[in-house]
Amino acid sequence: MYQKLLKDIPGQVYTPPQLGTYYYAFNTQKGPTADQRVRLALSMTIDRRLMTEKVLGTGEKPAWHFTPDVTAGFTPEPSPFEQMSQEELNAQ
């Protein structure tokens, strides 16, 4: 529906910043994700831009930290991976 509205009435559809974060959780106590290196590799491999644009597809912004950017008094420190392309991240 959102994509249809973007197509039908471009410039009139807007998703405002929200105090919320979508995330996927893994069991980090046992199995492969108990290894911090595996979790870092997963974090680097996940294409946040693709997830927000193609999977969610309703105007969300990629998140590089848990606290939303619009939280009062919060000044996010850029992730070293944030400015890298997905190809650069995958090469790591």
JSON list of C-alpha atoms in Angstrom, two decimals, residues 18-24 61-63 65-69:
[
{"chain": "A", "resi": 18, "resn": "GLN", "atom": "CA", "xyz": [9.62, 7.65, 15.19]},
{"chain": "A", "resi": 19, "resn": "LEU", "atom": "CA", "xyz": [10.72, 6.70, 18.69]},
{"chain": "A", "resi": 20, "resn": "GLY", "atom": "CA", "xyz": [10.99, 3.04, 17.85]},
{"chain": "A", "resi": 21, "resn": "THR", "atom": "CA", "xyz": [13.45, 0.48, 16.55]},
{"chain": "A", "resi": 22, "resn": "TYR", "atom": "CA", "xyz": [12.76, -2.70, 14.62]},
{"chain": "A", "resi": 23, "resn": "TYR", "atom": "CA", "xyz": [15.22, -5.45, 15.44]},
{"chain": "A", "resi": 24, "resn": "TYR", "atom": "CA", "xyz": [15.74, -9.17, 15.19]},
{"chain": "A", "resi": 61, "resn": "LYS", "atom": "CA", "xyz": [15.61, 4.48, 7.99]},
{"chain": "A", "resi": 62, "resn": "PRO", "atom": "CA", "xyz": [18.42, 1.94, 8.50]},
{"chain": "A", "resi": 63, "resn": "ALA", "atom": "CA", "xyz": [19.44, 1.65, 12.16]},
{"chain": "A", "resi": 65, "resn": "HIS", "atom": "CA", "xyz": [22.38, 1.61, 16.92]},
{"chain": "A", "resi": 66, "resn": "PHE", "atom": "CA", "xyz": [19.48, 0.67, 19.17]},
{"chain": "A", "resi": 67, "resn": "THR", "atom": "CA", "xyz": [18.41, 4.15, 20.31]},
{"chain": "A", "resi": 68, "resn": "PRO", "atom": "CA", "xyz": [16.42, 6.08, 17.67]},
{"chain": "A", "resi": 69, "resn": "ASP", "atom": "CA", "xyz": [18.18, 9.19, 16.31]}
]
